[in-house]
GROMACS .gro file of C-alpha atoms in nm:
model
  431
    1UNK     CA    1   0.000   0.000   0.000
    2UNK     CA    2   0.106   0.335  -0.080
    3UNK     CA    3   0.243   0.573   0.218
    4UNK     CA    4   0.005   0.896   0.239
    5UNK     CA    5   0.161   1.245   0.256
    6UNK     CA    6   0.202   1.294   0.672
    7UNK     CA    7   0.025   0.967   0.771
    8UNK     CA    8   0.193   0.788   1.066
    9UNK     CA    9   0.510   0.620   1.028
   10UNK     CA   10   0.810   0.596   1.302
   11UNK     CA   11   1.127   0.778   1.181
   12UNK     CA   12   1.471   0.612   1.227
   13UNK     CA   13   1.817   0.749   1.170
   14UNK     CA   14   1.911   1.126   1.170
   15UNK     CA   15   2.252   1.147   1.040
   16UNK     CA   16   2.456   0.970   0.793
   17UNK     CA   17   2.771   0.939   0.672
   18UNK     CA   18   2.764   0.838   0.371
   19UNK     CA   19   2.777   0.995   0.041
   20UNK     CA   20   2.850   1.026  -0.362
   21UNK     CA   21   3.015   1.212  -0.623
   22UNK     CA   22   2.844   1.179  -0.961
   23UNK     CA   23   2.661   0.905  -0.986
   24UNK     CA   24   2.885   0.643  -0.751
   25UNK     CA   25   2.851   0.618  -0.408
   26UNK     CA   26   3.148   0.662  -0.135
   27UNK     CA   27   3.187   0.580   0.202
   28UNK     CA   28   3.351   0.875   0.427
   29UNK     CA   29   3.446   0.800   0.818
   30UNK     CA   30   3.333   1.039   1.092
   31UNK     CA   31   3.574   0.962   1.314
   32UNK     CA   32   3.820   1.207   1.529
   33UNK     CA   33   4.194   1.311   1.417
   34UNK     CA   34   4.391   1.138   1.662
   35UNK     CA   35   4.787   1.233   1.714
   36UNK     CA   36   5.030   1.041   1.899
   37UNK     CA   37   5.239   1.152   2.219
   38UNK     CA   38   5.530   0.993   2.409
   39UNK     CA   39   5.504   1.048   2.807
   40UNK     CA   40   5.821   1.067   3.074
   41UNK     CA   41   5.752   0.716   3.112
   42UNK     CA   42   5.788   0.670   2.722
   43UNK     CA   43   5.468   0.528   2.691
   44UNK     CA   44   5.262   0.606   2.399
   45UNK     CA   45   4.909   0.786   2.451
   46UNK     CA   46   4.701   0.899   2.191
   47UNK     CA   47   4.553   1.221   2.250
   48UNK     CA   48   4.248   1.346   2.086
   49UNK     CA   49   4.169   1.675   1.927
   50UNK     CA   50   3.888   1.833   1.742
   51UNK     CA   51   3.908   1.777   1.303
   52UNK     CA   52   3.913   2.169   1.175
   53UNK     CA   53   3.630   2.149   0.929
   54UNK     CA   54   3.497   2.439   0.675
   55UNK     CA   55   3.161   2.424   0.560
   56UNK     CA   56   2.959   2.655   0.326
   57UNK     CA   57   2.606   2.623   0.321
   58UNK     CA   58   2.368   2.776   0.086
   59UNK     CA   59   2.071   2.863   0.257
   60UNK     CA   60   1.720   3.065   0.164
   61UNK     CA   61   1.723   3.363   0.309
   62UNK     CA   62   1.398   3.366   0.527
   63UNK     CA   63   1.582   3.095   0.718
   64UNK     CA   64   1.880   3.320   0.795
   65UNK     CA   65   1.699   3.614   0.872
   66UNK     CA   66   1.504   3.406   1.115
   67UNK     CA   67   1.766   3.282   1.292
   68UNK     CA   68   1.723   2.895   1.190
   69UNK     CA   69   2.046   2.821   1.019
   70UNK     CA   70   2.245   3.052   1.302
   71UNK     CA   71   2.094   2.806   1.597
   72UNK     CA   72   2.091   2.464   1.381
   73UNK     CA   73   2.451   2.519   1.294
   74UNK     CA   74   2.538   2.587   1.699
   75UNK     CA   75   2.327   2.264   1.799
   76UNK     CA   76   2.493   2.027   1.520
   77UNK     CA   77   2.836   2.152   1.646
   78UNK     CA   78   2.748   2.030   2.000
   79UNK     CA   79   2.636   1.741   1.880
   80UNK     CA   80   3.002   1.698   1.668
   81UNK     CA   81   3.278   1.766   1.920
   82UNK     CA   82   3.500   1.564   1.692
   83UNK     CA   83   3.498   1.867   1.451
   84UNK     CA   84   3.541   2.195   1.482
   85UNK     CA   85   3.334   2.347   1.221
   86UNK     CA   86   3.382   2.701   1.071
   87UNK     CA   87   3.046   2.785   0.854
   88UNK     CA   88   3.005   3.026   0.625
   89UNK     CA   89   2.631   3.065   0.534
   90UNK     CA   90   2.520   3.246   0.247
   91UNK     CA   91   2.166   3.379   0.104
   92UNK     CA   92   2.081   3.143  -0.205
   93UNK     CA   93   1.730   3.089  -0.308
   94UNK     CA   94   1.619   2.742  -0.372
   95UNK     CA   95   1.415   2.834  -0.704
   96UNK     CA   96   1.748   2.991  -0.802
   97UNK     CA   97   2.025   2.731  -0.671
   98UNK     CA   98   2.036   2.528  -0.987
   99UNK     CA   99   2.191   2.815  -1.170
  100UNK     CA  100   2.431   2.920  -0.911
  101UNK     CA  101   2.578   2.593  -0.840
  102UNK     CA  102   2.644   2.500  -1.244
  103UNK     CA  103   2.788   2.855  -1.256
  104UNK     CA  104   3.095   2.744  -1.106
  105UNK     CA  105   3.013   2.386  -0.878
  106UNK     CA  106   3.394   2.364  -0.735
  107UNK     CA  107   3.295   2.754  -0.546
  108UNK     CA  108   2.949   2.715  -0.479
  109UNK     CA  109   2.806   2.580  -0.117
  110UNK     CA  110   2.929   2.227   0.011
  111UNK     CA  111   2.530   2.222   0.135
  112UNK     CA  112   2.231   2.431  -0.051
  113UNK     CA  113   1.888   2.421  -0.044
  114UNK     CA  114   1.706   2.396  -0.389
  115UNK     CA  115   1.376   2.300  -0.523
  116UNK     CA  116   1.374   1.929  -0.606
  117UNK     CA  117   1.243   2.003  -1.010
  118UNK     CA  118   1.641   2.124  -1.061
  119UNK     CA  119   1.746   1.784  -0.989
  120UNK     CA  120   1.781   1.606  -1.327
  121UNK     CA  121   2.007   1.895  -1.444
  122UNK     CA  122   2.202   1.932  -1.116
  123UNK     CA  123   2.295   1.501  -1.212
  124UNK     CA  124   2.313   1.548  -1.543
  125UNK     CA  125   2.616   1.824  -1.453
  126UNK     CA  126   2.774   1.571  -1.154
  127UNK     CA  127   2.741   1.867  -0.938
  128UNK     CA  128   2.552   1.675  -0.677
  129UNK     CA  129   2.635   1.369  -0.442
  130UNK     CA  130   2.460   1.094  -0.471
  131UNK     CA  131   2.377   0.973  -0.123
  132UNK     CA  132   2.405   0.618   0.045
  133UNK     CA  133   2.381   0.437   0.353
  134UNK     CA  134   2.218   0.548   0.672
  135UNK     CA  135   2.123   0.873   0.492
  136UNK     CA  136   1.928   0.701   0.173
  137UNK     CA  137   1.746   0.457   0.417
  138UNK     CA  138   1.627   0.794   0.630
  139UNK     CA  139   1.495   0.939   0.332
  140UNK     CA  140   1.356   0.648   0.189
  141UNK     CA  141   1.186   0.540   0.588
  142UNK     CA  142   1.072   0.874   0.743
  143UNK     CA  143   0.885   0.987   0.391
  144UNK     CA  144   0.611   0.946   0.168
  145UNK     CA  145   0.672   0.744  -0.101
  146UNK     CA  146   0.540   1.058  -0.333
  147UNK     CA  147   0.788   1.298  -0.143
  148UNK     CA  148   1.070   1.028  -0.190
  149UNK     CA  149   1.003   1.031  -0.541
  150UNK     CA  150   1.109   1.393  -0.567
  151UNK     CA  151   1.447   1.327  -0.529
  152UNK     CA  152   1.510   1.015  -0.686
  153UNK     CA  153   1.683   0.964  -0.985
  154UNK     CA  154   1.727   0.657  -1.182
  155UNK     CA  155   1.667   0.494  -0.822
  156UNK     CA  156   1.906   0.629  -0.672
  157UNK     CA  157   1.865   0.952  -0.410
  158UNK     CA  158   2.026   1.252  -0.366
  159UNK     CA  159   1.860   1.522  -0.175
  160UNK     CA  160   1.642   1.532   0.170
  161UNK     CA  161   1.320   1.670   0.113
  162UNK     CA  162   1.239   1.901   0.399
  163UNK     CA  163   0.913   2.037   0.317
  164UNK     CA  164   0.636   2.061   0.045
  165UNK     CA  165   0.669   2.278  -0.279
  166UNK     CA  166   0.354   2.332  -0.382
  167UNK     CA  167   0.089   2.627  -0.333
  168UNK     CA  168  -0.272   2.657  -0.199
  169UNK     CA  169  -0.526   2.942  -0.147
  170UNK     CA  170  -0.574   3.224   0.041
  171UNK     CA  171  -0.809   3.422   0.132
  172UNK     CA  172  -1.030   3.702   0.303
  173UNK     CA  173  -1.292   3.562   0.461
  174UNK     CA  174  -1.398   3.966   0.531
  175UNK     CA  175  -1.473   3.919   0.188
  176UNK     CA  176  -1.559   3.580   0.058
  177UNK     CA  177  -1.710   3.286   0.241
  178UNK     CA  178  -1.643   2.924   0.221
  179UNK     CA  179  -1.891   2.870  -0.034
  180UNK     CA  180  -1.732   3.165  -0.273
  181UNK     CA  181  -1.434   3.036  -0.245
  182UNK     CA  182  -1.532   2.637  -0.417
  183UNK     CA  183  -1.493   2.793  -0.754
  184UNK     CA  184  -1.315   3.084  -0.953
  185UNK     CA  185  -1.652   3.163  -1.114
  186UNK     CA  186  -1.790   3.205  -0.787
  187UNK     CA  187  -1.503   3.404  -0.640
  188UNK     CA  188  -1.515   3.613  -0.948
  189UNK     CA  189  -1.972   3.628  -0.938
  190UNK     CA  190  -1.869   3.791  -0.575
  191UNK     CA  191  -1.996   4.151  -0.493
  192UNK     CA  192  -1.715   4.312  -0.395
  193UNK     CA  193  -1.638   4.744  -0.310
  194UNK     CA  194  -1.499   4.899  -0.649
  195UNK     CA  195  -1.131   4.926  -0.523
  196UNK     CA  196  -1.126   4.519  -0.428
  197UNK     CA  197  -1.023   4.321  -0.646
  198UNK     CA  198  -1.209   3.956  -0.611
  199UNK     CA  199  -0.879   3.733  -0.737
  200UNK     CA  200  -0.518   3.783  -0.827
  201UNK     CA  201  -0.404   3.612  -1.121
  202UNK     CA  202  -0.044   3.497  -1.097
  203UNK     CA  203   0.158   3.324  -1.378
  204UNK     CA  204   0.501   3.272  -1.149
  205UNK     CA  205   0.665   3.229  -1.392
  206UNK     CA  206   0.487   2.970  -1.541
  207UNK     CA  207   0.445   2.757  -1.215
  208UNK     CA  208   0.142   2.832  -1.140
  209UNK     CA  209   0.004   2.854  -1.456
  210UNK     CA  210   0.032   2.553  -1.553
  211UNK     CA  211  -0.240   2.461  -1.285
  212UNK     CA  212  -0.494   2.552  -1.516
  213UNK     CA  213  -0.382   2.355  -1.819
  214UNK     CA  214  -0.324   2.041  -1.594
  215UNK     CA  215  -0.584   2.100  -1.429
  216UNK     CA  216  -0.786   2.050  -1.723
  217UNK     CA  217  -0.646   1.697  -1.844
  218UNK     CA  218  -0.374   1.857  -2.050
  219UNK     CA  219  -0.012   1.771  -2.064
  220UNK     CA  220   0.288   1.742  -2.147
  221UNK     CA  221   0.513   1.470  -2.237
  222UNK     CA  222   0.235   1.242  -2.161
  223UNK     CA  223   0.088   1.116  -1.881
  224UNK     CA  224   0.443   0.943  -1.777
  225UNK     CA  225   0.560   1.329  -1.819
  226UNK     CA  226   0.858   1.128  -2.003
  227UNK     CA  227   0.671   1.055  -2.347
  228UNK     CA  228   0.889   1.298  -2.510
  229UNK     CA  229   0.706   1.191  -2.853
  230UNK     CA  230   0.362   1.260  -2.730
  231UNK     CA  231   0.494   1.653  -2.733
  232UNK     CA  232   0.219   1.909  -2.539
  233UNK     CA  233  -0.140   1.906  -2.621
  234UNK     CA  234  -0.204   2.256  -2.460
  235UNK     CA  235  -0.313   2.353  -2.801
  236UNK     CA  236  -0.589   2.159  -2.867
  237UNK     CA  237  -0.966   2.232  -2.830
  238UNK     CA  238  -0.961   2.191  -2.463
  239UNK     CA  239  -0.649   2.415  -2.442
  240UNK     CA  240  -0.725   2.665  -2.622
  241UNK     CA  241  -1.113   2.697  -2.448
  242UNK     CA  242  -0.833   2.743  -2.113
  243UNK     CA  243  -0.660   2.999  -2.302
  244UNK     CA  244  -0.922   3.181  -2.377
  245UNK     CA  245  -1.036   3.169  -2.004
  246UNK     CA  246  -0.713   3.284  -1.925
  247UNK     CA  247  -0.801   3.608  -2.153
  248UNK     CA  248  -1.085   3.654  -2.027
  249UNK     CA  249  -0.982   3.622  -1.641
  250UNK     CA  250  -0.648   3.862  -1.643
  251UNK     CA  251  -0.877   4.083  -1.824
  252UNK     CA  252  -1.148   4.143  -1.578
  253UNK     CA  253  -1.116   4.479  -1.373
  254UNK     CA  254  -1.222   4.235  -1.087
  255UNK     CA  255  -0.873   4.064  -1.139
  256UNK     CA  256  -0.590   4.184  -1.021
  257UNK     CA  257  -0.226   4.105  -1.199
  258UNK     CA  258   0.024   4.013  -0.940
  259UNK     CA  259   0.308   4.153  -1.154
  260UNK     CA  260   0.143   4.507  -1.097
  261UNK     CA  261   0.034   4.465  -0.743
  262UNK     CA  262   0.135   4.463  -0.353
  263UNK     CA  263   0.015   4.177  -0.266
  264UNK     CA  264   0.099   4.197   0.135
  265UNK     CA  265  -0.099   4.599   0.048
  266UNK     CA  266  -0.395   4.489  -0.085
  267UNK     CA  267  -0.435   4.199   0.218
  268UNK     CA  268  -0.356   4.404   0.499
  269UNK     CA  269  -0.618   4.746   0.333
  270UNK     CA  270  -0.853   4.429   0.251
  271UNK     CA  271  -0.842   4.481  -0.123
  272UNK     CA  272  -0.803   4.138  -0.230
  273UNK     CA  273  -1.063   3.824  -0.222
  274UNK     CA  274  -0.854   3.528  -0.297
  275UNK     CA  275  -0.484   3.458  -0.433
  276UNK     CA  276  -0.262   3.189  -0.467
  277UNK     CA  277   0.104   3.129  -0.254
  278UNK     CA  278   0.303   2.896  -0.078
  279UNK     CA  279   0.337   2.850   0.311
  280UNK     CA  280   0.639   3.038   0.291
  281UNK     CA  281   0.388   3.393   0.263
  282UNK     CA  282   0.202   3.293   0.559
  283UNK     CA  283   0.348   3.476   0.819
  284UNK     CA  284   0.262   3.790   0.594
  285UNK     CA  285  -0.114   3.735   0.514
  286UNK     CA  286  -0.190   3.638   0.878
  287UNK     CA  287   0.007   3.955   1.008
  288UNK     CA  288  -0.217   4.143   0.777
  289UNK     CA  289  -0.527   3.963   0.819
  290UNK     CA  290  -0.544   3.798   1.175
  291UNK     CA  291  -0.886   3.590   1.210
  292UNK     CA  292  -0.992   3.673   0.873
  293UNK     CA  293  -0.718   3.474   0.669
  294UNK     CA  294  -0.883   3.195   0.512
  295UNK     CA  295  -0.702   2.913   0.392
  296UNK     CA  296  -0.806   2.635   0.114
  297UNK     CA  297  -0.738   2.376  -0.156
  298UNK     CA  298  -0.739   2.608  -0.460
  299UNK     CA  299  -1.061   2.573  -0.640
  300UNK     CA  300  -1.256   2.447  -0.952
  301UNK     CA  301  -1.267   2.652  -1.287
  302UNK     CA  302  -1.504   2.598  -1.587
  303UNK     CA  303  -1.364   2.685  -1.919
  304UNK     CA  304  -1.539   2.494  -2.162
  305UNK     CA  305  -1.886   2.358  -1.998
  306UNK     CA  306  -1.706   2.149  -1.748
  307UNK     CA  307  -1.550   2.219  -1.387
  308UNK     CA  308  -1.230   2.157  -1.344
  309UNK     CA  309  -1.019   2.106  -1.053
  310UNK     CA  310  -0.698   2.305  -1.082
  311UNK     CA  311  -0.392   2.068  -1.015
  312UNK     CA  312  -0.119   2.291  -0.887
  313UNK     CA  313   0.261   2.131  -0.908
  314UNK     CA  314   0.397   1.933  -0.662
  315UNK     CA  315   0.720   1.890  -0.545
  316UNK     CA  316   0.966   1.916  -0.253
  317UNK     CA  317   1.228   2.150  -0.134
  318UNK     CA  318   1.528   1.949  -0.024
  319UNK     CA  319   1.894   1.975   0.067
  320UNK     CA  320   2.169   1.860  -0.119
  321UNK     CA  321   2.529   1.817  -0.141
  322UNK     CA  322   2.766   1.925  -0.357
  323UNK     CA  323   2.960   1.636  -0.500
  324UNK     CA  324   3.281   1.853  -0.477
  325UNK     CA  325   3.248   1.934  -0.121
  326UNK     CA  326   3.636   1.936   0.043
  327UNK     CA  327   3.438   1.798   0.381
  328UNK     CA  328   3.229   1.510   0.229
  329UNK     CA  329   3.120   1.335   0.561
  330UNK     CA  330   3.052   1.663   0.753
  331UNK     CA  331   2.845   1.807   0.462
  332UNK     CA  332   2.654   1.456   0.457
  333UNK     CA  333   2.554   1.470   0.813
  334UNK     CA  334   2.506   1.823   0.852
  335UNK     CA  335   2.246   1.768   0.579
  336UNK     CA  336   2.080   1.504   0.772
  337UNK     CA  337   2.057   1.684   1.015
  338UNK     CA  338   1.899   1.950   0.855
  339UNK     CA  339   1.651   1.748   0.688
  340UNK     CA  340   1.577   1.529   0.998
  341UNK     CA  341   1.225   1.529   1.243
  342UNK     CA  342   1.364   1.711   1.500
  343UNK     CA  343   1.525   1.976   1.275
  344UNK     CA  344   1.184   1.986   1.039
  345UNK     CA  345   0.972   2.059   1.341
  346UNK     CA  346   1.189   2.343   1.419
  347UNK     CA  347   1.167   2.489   1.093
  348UNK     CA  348   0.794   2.465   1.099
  349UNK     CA  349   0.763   2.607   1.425
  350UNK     CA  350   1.007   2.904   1.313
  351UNK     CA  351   0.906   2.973   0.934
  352UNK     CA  352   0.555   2.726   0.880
  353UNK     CA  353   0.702   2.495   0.643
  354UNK     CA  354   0.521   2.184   0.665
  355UNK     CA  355   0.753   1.858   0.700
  356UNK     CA  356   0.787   1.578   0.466
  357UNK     CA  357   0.902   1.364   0.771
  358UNK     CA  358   0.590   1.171   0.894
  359UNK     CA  359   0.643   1.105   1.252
  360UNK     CA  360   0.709   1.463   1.239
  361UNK     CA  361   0.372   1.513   1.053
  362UNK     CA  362   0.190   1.323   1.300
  363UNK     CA  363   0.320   1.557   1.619
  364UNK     CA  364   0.024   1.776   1.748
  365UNK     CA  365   0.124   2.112   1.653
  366UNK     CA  366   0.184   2.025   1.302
  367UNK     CA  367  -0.172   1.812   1.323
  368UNK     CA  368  -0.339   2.172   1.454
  369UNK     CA  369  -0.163   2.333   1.186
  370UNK     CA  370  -0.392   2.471   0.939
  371UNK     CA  371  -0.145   2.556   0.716
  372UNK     CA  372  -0.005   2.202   0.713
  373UNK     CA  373  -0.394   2.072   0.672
  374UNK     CA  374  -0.420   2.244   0.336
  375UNK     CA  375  -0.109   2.133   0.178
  376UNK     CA  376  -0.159   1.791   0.275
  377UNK     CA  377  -0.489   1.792   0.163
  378UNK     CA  378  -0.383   1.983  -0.172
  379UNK     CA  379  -0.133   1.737  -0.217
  380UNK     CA  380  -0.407   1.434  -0.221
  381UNK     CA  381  -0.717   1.574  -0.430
  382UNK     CA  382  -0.584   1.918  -0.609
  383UNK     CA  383  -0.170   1.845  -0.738
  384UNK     CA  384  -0.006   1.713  -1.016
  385UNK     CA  385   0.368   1.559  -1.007
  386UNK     CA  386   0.617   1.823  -1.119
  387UNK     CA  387   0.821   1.719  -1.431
  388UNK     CA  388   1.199   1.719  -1.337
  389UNK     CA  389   1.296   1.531  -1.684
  390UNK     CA  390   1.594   1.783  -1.807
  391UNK     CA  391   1.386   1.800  -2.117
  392UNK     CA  392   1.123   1.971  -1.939
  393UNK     CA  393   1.311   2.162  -1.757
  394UNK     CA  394   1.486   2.359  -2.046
  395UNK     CA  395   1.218   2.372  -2.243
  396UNK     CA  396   0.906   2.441  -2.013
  397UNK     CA  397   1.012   2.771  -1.805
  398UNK     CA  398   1.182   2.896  -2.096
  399UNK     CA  399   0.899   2.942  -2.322
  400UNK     CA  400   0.618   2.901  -2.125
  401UNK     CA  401   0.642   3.312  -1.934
  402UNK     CA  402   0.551   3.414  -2.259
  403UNK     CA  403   0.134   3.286  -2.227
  404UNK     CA  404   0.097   3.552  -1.892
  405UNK     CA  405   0.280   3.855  -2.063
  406UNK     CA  406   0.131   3.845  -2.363
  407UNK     CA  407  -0.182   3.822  -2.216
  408UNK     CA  408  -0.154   4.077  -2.013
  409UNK     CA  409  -0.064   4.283  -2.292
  410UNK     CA  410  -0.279   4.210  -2.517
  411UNK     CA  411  -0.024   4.066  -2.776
  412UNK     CA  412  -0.237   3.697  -2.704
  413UNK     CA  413  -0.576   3.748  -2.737
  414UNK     CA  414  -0.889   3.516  -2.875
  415UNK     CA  415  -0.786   3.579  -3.225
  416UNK     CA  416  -0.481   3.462  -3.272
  417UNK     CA  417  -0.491   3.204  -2.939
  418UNK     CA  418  -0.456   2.873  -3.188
  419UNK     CA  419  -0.131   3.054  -3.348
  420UNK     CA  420   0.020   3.163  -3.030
  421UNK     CA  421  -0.049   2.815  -2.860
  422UNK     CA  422   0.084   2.608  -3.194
  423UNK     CA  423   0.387   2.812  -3.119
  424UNK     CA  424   0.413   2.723  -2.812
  425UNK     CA  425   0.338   2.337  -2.806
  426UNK     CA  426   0.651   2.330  -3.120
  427UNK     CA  427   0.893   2.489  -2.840
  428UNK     CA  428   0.876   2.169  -2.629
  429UNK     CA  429   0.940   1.959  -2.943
  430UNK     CA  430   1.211   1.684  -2.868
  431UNK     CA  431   1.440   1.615  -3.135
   0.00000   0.00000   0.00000
């Protein structure tokens, strides 16, 4: 049977020590640096002392500025007298990592956080370390097999997830009830004041946009997301009745673009009905909003006759290591450690990132958690598995900011919707 996203399961080990470079695996020791010393006596003692260590770790910067990195990087040192770590920590976004680590892989952090849909490419370069032993079987025991899958490549792992990637909806229950919120057309039907806007349309670069074209049936590369012969069928009949939606919806004085807006304005003057963003934002919106923050699965949409459930991406946010890392056994278990149930529950406590670990799922304050109630649930009924295929990947976000920005100015409009989406569907062509 299948492993649910957060249902019970006992965790096991925390740290590992074992690691890759490329695609083998290697075996590093964690043991001390010993020396030997010759007493008055002339007997030989060996003396211990502490293993100087550097490690750089690449880390988002919400997580700095919070102080999580600063106090897990003081508690794994206690827990590691054998070493005697310097870190340097450094700002690096995970939707950015992939870039900044092929820049130049022998300079960039021995430990950085990414988003697991860079992974094929991050392989492909043998920039990351495949990992083994005690550290595979923690990934591959304390998650769901869906959040496992994230970070597997060819069977083999190399990352630990530490929390969903995927987004859910907000919104202002000042505003819109529960039973608004079930569908766009409803949200959008709403009677709002002339300066709210009832929903705010946001592409993100293509990552959320693509909600609406998988949430209607479409795909690409197939329903294995690997049939690179099948191509993209966002430009048939169905697609193009989405498109068209799309048109319509950015168009609507009612919608606002997120591009042109404040989001974190318009919630806290209670401008805005609904929007979609991670868990990351939701320190913001509930600053803002207080007991009027609603949170849900985001909702149905009906472009052609038919509702729709919108099928955000889904994916994980996990920690790597770089398979050039000087340190290889520290920068294995300090990623471990990172990514383990007691570290997890401290980043949810500190920044509301909802583990992947499920014993650290099941603990109460993540069960009371209504952030981590939506993304689960989102995750079951309203997601669809990001591609990570390196075909996708440099194909997909490349092309696919065009659709927003040209609707939103008007260079994509009803008329010429077939073209523009024929165009589109060639881009992902694999040769």
């Amino acid at each position: 049977m299948k492993r649910k996203v957060l249902s019970l399961f006992m965790a096991t080990t925390l740290i590992a020590s074992l690691a890759g470079c490329s695609n083998e695996t290697a075996t590093s020791s964690t043991g001390t640096a010993n020396t030997a010393e010759t007493t008055e006596a002339g007997e030989t003692e060996v003396s211990t002392e502490p293993e100087a260590v550097s490690l750089t770790v690449w880390a988002p910067e919400n997580q700095i500025q919070n102080g999580t990195m600063d106090s897990m990087t003081k508690s794994f040192q206690e827990l590691h007298p054998e070493w005697d770590i310097t870190f340097t920590v450094e700002a690096q976004g995970e939707d950015t990592a992939k870039d900044q680590v092929l820049r130049d892989v022998a300079a960039a952090g021995d430990v950085f956080f990414f988003a697991n849909d860079q992974l094929n490419e991050l392989v492909n370069a043998g920039a990351i370390a495949r990992l083994g032993g005690s550290t595979e079987e923690m990934v591959k025991t304390t998650m769901a097999e869906a959040v496992v899958d994230t970070v597997t490549v060819d069977d083999a792992i190399y990352a630990i997830p530490f929390t969903h990637n995927t987004f859910f909806m907000y919104y202002d229950k000042s505003l819109l009830s529960e039973e608004d919120i079930k569908s766009i057309e409803s949200i959008m039907a709403k009677e709002t004041p002339d300066n709210v806007y009832n929903f705010c349309f946001d592409s993100a670069g293509g990552w959320k946009l693509g909600s609406w074209y998988y949430g209607a049936g479409l795909t690409i590369y197939g329903e294995s997301q690997v049939d690179f012969a099948a191509g993209a069928n966002w430009n048939n009949e169905t697609g193009i009745a989405v498109t068209n939606y799309l048109i319509d919806l950015v168009n609507n004085p009612k919608t606002a673009y997120a591009d042109d807006v404040s989001l974190s304005e318009l919630t806290a003057d209670h401008r805005i009905g609904a929007w979609f963003d991670g868990s990351w934002n939701y320190n913001l919106y509930k600053e803002a909003l207080g007991d009027d923050l609603g949170l849900a699965v985001i909702p149905t949409f009906n472009p052609d006759g038919n509702d729709y459930q919108l099928k955000g991406f889904y994916g994980s946010k996990a920690i790597g290591v770089n398979s050039h890392a000087e340190n290889t056994a520290v920068a294995v278990a300090f990623a471990a450690y990172l990514g383990s149930e007691e570290m997890q529950l401290q980043r949810f406590k500190e920044s509301g990132q909802a583990p992947t670990n499920l014993a650290a799922g099941e603990n109460e304050a993540v069960q009371s958690d209504e952030v981590a109630k939506v993304i689960v649930e989102e995750a079951n009924i309203a997601s669809v598995m990001q591609p990570i295929s390196a075909e996708f990947g440099s194909k997909y976000w490349e092309n696919v900011v065009a659709i927003a920005a040209e609707i939103r100015s008007g260079e994509l409009n009803k008329e010429n919707a077939q073209e523009k989406m024929d165009k589109f569907v060639a881009t992902l062509a694999v040769e």
